Short mmCIF file of C-alpha atoms in Angstrom, two decimals:
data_model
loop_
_atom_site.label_atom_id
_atom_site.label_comp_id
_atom_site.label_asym_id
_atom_site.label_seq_id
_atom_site.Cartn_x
_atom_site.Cartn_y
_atom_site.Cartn_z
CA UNK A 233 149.16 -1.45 52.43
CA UNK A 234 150.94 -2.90 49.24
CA UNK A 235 148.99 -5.64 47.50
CA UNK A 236 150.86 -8.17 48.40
CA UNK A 237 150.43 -7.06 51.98
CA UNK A 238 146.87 -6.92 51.48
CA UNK A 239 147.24 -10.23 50.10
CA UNK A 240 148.66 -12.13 52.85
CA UNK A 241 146.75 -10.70 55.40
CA UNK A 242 143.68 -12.26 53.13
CA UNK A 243 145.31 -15.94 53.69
CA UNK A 244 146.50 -15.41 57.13
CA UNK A 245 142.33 -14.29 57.72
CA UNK A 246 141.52 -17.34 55.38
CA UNK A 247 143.72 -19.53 57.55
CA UNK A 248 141.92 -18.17 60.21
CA UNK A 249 145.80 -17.43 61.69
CA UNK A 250 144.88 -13.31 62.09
CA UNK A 251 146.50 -11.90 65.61
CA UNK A 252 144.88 -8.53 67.34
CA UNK A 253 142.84 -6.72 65.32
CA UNK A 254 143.36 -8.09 61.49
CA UNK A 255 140.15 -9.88 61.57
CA UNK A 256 138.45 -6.84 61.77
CA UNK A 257 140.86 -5.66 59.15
CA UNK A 258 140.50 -8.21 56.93
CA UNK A 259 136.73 -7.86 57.16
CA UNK A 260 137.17 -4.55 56.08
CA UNK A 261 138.89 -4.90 53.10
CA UNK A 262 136.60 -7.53 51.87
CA UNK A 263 133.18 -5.52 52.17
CA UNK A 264 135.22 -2.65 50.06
CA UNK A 265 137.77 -4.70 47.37
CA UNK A 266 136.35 -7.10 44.92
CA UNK A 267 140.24 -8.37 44.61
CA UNK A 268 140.35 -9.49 48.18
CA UNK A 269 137.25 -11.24 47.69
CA UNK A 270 138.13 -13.12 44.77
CA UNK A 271 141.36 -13.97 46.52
CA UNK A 272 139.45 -15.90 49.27
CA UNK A 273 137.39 -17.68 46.32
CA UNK A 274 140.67 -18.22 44.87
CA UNK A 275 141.82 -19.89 47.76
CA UNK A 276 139.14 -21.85 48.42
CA UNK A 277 139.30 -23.32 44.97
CA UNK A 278 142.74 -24.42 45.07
CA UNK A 279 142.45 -25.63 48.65
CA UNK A 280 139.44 -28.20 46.85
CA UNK A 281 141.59 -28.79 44.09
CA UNK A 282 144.45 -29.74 46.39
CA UNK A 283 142.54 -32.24 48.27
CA UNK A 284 140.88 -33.79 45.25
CA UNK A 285 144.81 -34.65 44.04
CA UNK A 286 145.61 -35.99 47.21
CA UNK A 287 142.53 -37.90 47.62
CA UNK A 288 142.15 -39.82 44.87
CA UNK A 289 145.65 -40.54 44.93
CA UNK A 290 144.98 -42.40 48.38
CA UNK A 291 141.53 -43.58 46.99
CA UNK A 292 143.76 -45.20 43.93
CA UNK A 293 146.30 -46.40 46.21
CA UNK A 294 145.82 -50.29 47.37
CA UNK A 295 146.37 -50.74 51.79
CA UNK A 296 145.73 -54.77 51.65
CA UNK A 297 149.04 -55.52 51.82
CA UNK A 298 150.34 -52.95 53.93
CA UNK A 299 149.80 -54.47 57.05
CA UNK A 300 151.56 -57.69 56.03
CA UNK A 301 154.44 -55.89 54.12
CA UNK A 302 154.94 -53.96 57.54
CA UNK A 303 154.86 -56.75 59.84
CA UNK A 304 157.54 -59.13 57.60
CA UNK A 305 159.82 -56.19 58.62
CA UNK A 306 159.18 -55.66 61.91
CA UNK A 307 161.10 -57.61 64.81
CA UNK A 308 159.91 -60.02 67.03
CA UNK A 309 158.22 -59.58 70.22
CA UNK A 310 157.60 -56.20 71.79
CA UNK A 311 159.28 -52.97 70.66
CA UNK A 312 162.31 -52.10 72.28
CA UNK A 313 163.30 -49.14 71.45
CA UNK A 314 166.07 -48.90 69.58
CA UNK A 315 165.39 -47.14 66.68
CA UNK A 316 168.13 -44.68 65.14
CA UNK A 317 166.48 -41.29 65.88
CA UNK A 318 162.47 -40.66 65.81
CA UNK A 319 161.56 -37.14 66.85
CA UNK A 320 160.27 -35.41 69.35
CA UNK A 321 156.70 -35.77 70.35
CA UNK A 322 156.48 -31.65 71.05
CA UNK A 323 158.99 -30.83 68.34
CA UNK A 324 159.98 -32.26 65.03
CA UNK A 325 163.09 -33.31 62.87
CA UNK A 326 164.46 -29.45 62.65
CA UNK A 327 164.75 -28.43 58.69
CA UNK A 328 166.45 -25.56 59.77
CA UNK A 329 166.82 -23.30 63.13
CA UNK A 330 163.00 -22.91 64.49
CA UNK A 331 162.63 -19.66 65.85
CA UNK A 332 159.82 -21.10 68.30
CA UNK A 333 157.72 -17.81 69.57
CA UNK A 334 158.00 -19.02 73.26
CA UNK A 335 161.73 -19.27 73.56
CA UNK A 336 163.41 -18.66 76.67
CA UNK A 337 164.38 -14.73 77.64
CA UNK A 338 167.94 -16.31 78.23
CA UNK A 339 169.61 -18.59 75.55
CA UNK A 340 172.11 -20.98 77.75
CA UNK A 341 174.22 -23.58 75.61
CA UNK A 342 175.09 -26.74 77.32
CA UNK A 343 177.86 -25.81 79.03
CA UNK A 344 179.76 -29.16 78.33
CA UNK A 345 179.45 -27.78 74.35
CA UNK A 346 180.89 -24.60 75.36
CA UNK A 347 184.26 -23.62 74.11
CA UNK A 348 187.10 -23.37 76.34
CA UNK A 349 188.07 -19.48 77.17
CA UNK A 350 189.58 -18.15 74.44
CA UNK A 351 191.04 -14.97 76.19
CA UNK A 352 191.24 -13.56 79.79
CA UNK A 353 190.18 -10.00 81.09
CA UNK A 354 190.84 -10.75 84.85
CA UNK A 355 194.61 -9.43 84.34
CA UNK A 356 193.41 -6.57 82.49
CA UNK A 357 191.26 -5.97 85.27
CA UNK A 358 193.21 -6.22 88.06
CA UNK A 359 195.80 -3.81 85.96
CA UNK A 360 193.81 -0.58 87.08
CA UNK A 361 192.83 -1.89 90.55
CA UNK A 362 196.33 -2.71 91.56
CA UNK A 363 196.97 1.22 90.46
CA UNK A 364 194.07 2.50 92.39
CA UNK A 365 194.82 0.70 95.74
CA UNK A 366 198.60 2.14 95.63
CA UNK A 367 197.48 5.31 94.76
CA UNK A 368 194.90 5.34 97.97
CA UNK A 369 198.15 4.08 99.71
CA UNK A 370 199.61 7.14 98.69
CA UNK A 371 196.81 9.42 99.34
CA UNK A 372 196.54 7.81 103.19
CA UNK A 373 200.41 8.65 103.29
CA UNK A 374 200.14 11.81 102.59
CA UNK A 375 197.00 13.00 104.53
CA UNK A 376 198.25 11.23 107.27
CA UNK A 377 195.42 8.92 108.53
CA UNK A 378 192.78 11.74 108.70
CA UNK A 379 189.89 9.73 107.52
CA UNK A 380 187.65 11.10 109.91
CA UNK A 381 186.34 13.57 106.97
CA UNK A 382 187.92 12.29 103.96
CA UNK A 383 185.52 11.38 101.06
CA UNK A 384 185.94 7.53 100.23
CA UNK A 385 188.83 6.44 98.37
CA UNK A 386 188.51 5.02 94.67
CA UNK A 387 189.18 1.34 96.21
CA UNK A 388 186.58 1.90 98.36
CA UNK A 389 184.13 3.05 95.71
CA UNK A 390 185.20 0.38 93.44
CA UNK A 391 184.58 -1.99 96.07
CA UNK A 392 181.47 -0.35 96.37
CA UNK A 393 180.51 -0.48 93.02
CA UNK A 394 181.79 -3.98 92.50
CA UNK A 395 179.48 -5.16 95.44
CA UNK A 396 176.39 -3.72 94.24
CA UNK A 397 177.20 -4.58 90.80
CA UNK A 398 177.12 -8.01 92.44
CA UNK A 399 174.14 -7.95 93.71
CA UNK A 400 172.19 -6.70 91.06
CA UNK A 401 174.22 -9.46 88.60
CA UNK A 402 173.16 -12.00 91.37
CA UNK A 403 169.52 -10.80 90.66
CA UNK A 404 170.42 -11.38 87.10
CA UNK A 405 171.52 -14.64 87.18
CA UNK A 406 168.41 -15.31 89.65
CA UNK A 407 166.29 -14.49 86.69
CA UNK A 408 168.16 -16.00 84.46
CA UNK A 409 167.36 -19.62 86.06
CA UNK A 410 164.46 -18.69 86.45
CA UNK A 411 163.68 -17.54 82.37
CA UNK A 412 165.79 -20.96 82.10
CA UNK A 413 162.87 -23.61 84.11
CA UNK A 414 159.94 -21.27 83.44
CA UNK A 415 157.53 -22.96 81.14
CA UNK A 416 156.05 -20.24 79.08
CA UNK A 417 158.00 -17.21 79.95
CA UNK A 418 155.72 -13.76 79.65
CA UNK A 419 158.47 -10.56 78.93
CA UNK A 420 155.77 -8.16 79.44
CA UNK A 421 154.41 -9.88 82.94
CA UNK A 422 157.60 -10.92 84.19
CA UNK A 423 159.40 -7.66 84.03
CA UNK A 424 162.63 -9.06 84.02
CA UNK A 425 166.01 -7.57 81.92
CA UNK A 426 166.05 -9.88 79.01
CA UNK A 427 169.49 -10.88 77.17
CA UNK A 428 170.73 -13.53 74.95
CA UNK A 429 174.25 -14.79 75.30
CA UNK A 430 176.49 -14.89 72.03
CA UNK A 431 179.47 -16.74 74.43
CA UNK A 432 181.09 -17.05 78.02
CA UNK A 433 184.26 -16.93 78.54
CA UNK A 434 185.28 -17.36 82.46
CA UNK A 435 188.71 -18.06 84.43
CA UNK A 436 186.80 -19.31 87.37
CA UNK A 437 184.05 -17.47 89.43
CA UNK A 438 183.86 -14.53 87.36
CA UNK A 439 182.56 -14.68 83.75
CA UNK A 440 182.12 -12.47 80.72
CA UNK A 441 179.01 -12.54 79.09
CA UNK A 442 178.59 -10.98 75.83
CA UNK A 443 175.34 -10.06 75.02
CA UNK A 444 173.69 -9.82 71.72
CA UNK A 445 172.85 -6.04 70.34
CA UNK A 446 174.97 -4.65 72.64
CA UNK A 447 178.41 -3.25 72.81
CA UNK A 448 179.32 -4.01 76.90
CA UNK A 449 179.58 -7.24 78.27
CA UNK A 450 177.46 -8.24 81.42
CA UNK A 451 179.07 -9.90 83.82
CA UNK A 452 177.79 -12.86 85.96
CA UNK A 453 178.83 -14.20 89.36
CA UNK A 454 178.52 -17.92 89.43
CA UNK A 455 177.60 -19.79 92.71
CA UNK A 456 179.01 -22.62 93.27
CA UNK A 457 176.28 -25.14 93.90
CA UNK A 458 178.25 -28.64 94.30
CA UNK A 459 177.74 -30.09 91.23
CA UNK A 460 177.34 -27.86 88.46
CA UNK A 461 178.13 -24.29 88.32
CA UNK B 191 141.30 -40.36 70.83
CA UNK B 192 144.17 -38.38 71.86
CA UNK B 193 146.46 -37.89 75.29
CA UNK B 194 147.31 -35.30 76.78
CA UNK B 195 146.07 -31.82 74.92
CA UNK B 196 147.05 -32.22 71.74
CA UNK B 197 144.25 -33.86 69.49
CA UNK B 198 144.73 -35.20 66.17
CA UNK B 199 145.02 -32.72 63.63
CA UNK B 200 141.78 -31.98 61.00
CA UNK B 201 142.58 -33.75 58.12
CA UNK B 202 141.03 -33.93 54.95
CA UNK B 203 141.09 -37.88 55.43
CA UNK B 204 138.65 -38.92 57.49
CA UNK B 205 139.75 -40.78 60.59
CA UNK B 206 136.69 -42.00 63.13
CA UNK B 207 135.09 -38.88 62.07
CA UNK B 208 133.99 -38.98 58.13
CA UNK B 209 132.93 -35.72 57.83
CA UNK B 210 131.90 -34.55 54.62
CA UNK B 211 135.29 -34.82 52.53
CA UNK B 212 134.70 -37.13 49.95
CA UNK B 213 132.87 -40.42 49.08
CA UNK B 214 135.65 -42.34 48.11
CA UNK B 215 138.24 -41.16 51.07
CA UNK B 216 134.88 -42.10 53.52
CA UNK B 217 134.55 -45.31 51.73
CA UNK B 218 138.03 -45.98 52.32
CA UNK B 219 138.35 -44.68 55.95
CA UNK B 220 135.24 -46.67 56.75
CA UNK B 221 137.01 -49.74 55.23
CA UNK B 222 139.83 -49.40 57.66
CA UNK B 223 138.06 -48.42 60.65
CA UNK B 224 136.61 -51.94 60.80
CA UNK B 225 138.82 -53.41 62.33
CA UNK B 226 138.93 -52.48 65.88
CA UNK B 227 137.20 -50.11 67.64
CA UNK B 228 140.22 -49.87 70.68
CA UNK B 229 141.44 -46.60 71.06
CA UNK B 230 144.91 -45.71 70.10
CA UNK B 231 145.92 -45.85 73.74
CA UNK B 232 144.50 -49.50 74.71
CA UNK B 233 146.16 -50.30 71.45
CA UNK B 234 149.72 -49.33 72.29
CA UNK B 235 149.27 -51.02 75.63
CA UNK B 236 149.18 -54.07 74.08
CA UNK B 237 151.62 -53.94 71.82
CA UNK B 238 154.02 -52.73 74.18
CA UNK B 239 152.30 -55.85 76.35
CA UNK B 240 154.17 -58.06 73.22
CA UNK B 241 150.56 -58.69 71.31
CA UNK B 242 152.01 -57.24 68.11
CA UNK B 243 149.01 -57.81 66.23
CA UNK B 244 146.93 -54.77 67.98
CA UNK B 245 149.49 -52.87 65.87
CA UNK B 246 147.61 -54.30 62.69
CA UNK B 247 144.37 -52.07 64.56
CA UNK B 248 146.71 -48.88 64.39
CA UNK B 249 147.55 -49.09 60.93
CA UNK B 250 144.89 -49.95 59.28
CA UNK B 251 143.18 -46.85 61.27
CA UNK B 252 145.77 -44.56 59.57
CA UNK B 253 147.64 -46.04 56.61
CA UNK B 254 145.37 -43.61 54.82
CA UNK B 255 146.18 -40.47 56.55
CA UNK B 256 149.94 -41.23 56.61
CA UNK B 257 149.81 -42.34 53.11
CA UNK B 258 148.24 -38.94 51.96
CA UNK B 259 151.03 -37.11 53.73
CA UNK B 260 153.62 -39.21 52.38
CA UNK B 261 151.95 -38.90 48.95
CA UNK B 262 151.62 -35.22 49.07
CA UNK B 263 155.25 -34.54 49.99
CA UNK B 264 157.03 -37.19 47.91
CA UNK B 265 154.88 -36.62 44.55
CA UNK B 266 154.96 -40.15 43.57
CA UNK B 267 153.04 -43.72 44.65
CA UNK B 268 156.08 -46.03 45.24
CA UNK B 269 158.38 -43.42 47.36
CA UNK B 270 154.64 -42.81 49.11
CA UNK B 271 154.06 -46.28 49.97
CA UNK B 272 157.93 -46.64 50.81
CA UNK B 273 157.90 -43.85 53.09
CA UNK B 274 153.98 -44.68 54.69
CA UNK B 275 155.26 -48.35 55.60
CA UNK B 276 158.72 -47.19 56.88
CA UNK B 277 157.02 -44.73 58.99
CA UNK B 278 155.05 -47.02 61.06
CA UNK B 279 157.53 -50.14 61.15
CA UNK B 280 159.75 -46.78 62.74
CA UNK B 281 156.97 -45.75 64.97
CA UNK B 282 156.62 -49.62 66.26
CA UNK B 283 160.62 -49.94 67.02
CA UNK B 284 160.02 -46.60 69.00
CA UNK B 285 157.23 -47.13 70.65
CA UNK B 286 158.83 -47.80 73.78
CA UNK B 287 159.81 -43.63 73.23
CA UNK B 288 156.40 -42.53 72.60
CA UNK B 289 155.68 -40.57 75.94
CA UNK B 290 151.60 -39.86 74.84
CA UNK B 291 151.83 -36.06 75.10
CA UNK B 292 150.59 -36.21 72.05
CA UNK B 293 148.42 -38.12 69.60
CA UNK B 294 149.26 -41.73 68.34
CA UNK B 295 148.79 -39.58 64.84
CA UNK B 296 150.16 -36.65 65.37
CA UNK B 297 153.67 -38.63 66.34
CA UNK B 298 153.52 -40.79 63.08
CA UNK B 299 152.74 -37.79 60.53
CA UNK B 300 155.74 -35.86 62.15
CA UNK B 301 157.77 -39.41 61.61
CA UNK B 302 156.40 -39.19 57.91
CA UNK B 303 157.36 -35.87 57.91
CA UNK B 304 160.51 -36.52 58.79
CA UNK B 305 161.43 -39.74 56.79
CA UNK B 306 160.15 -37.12 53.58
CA UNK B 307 162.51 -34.71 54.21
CA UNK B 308 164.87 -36.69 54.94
CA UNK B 309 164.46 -39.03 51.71
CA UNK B 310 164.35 -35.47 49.73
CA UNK B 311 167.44 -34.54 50.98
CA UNK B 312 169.31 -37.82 50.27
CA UNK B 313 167.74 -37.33 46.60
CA UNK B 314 168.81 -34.01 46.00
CA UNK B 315 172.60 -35.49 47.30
CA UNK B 316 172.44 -38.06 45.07
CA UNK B 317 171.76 -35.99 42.01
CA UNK B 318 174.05 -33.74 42.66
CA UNK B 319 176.91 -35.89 43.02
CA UNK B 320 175.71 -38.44 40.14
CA UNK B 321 173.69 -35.82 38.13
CA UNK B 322 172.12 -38.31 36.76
CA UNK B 323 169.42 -37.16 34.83
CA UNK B 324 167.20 -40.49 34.73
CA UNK B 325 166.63 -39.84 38.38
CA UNK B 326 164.92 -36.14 37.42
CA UNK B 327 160.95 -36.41 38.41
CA UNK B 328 160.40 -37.95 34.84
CA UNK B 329 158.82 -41.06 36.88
CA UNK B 330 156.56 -38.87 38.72
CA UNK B 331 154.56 -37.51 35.54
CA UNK B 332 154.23 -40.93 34.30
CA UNK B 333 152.56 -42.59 37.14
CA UNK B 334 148.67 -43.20 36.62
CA UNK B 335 146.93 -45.22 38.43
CA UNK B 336 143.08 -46.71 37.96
CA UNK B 337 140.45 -44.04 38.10
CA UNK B 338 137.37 -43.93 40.24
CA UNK B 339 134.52 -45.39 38.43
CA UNK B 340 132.79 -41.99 36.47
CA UNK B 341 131.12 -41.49 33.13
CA UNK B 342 133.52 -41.16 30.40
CA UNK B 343 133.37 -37.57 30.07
CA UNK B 344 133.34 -36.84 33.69
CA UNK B 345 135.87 -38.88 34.39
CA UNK B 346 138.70 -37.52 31.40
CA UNK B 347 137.63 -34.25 32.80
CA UNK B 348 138.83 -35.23 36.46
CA UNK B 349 141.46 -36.93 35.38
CA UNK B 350 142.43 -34.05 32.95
CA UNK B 351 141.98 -31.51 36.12
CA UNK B 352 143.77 -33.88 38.22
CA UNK B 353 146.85 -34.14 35.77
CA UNK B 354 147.08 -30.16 35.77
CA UNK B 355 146.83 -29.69 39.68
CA UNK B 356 149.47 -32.85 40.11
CA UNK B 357 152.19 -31.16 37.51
CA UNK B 358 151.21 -27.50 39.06
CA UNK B 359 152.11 -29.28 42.78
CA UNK B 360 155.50 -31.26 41.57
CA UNK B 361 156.84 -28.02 40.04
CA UNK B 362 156.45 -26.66 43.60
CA UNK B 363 159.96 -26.32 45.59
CA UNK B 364 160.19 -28.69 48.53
CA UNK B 365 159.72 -26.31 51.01
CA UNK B 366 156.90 -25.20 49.41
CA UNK B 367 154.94 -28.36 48.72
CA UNK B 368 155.58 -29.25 52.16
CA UNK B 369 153.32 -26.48 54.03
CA UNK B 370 150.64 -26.59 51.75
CA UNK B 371 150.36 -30.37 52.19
CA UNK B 372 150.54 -30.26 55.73
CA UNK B 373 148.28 -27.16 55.51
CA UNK B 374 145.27 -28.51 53.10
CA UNK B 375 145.70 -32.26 53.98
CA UNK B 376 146.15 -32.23 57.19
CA UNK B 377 145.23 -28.79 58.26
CA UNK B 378 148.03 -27.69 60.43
CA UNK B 379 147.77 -24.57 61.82
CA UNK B 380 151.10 -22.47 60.91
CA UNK B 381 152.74 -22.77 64.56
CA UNK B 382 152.04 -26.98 64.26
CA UNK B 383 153.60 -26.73 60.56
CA UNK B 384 156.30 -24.96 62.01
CA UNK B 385 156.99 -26.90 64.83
CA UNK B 386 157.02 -30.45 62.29
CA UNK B 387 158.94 -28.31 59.53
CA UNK B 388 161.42 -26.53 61.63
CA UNK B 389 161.02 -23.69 60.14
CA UNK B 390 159.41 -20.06 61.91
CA UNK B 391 155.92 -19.60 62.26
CA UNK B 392 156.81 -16.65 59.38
CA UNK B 393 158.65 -18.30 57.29
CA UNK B 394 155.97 -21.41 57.02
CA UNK B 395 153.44 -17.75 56.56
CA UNK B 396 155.74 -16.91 53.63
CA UNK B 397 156.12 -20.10 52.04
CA UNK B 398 152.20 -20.74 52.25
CA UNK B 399 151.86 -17.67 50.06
CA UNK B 400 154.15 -17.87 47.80
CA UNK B 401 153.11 -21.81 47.14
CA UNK B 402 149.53 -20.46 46.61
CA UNK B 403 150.84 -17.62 44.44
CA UNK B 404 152.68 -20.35 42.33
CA UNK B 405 150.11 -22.55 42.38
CA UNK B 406 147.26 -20.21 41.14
CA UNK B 407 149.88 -19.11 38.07
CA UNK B 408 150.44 -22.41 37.10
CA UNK B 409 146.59 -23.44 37.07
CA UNK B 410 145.83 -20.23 35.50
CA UNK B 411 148.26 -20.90 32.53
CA UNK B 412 147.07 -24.35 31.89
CA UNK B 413 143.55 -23.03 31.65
CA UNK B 414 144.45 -20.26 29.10
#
């Protein structure tokens, strides 16, 4: 542990803001370093230095006319409400991006503020499938209806595929809505895949997902519901 | 009092609860405690009932604490004061907004919070594009105020100690001065900073440091 490591672990133990077991790491260091002890001195100091500052600034300031200098400016009657913007009671003016620790397993923007499709896959897809069913037409041809024995055809195992693929994407977007309205999602107790969505891009019912950290898109089926999707 | 589970955070200033954090904050808490004993709640009821006055009762129970936030972030007694009073005349126009999941408190020192930033921000802007150096924080060194009644010698030694920690703070970056205030005078915890900064749990972690680290250097120089 670098000094500076040791260091911040001292304030984060000082803060009393220690996770797991760096209490009882903390402790340790302090029974055996002098340094880390005179760092929690330290801090203790400047925390009573800081306060001092701030209080006698307030002590020095004068509140008698702060009532009346407030209410000259505020309107008549009861409050109404319109105010430009006041924040959030569970969240406040955002300095930058918060990175809350309990954020949802699924990142959804609004989809009114989503961009329009910027490119299509369905034609690139259907490309190959329109190959495979006239090559099973082919193959059908040829062996002359003798399906008694034959081993599925690729249309059939794409279908296949495509329908369990469905399900299990179904499943997905189950969880999903559910990661979306839970209040305090739990990765480790809920079980559930996890992914973050970069952007959608969709023609209709089908719709590319592309997932952050990883190179394949996921792909989610979209039930209609009446009046959102 | 508080609704819903959120209390009030500790604060150095003393609110209905004195504590042991100074004479002169107690004195002055005590002072503006007087006024009404209503709690917050019963308070906004009636001002939201049209009896504007019970909003006299809420801020004479925390001009103090919102004035010490103020104070900390903006550095100087008239932005302070500015931001303290425009803070609650905005809390008043929005009360019809405030839902009570929290604190009466905890919802103005976020709006404080946020009028600081925000009056930081507009500063910086404005220096930039005037770079005009009579706005640099030549007014903030300059501002003294009437000291607490001391002996002489004790009292040019607070004052003295006082003038250090005040320079040491201003030379902080914004970002910096901001946690620590919100840390030491109200005494966030880091997710509460973080969640009335914006900014990650680690990243208010990493500023606290590195404020301390600053602050410590600074003190330590004046002293040698």
């Amino acid at each position: 542990m670098s000094p500076e490591e040791r260091d911040q672990l001292i304030q984060r133990y000082y803060d009393g803001e220690t996770i797991g077991n760096e209490s009882a790491q903390a402790r340790e260091i302090l029974e055996k370093d002098p340094e880390a002890r005179a760092l929690i001195e330290q801090l203790q100091s400047l925390s009573d230095k800081i306060k001092v500052e701030i209080q006698e600034a307030v002590a020095e300031e004068d509140f008698s006319t702060y009532w009346a200098s407030i209410q000259s400016r505020l309107p008549q009657g009861p409050p109404t409400g319109e105010v430009e913007t006041v924040p959030d009671e569970d969240q406040g003016l955002l300095e930058e991006p918060a990175i809350p620790s309990d954020r949802p397993d699924v990142i959804v923007h609004n989809p009114s503020t989503l961009e329009p499709p910027r490119r299509s896959w369905l034609p690139w897809l259907l490309g190959p499938a329109l190959g495979a069913a006239v090559a099973t037409v082919v193959v059908l041809v040829v062996t002359g209806g003798e399906t008694d024995s034959v081993a599925p055809s690729p249309v059939a195992l794409q279908q296949a595929d495509m329908q369990g693929a469905e399900e299990v994407e179904a499943r997905r977007v189950v969880t999903a809505s559910r990661a979306m309205t839970a209040p305090s999602p739990d990765r480790t107790e809920r079980g559930a895949h996890s992914i973050e969505i970069e952007s959608v891009e969709s023609d209709g019912p089908l719709v590319m997902v592309l997932q952050e950290s990883s190179e394949e898109p996921a792909i989610i089926w979209f039930i209609e519901t009446g009046d959102a999707t | 009092m508080t609704h819903g589970p959120a209390g009030p955070p500790k604060s150095i200033l003393p609110e209905q609860d004195a504590g042991d954090t100074g004479e002169v904050m107690a004195a002055a808490a005590q002072e503006a405690l007087t006024y009404d004993g209503s709690d917050d709640g019963a308070l906004v009821d009636r001002i939201m009932a049209g009896e504007q006055d019970a909003y006299q009762s809420l801020v004479q129970r925390y001009q103090g604490r919102v004035y010490a936030v103020a104070y900390g972030m903006m550095r100087n007694r008239e932005d302070a004061r500015e931001m303290a009073q425009e803070a609650f005349i905005k809390a008043y126009n929005s009360l019809p907004h405030f839902r009570r999941e929290s604190s009466f408190y905890t919802w103005i020192y976020r709006i404080t919070v946020n009028l600081c930033i925000d009056s930081q921000r507009k500063a910086y802007r404005a220096r930039e594009i005037a770079l005009d150096e009579q706005m640099l924080p030549s007014h903030i060194s300059n501002q003294t105020g009437p000291t607490p009644i001391l002996g002489p010698s004790q009292s040019y030694a607070r004052k003295e100690l006082r003038g250090h920690i005040k320079e040491a703070i201003d030379q902080l970056p914004d970002d910096q001065r901001r946690v620590i205030v919100l840390r030491e005078v109200e005494g966030l915890s880091y997710k509460e900073i973080a969640e009335s900064t914006g900014a990650a749990e680690g990243t208010v972690m990493s500023r606290l440091y590195y404020a301390r680290k600053r602050l410590q250097e600074l003190l330590k120089e004046v002293r040698s």
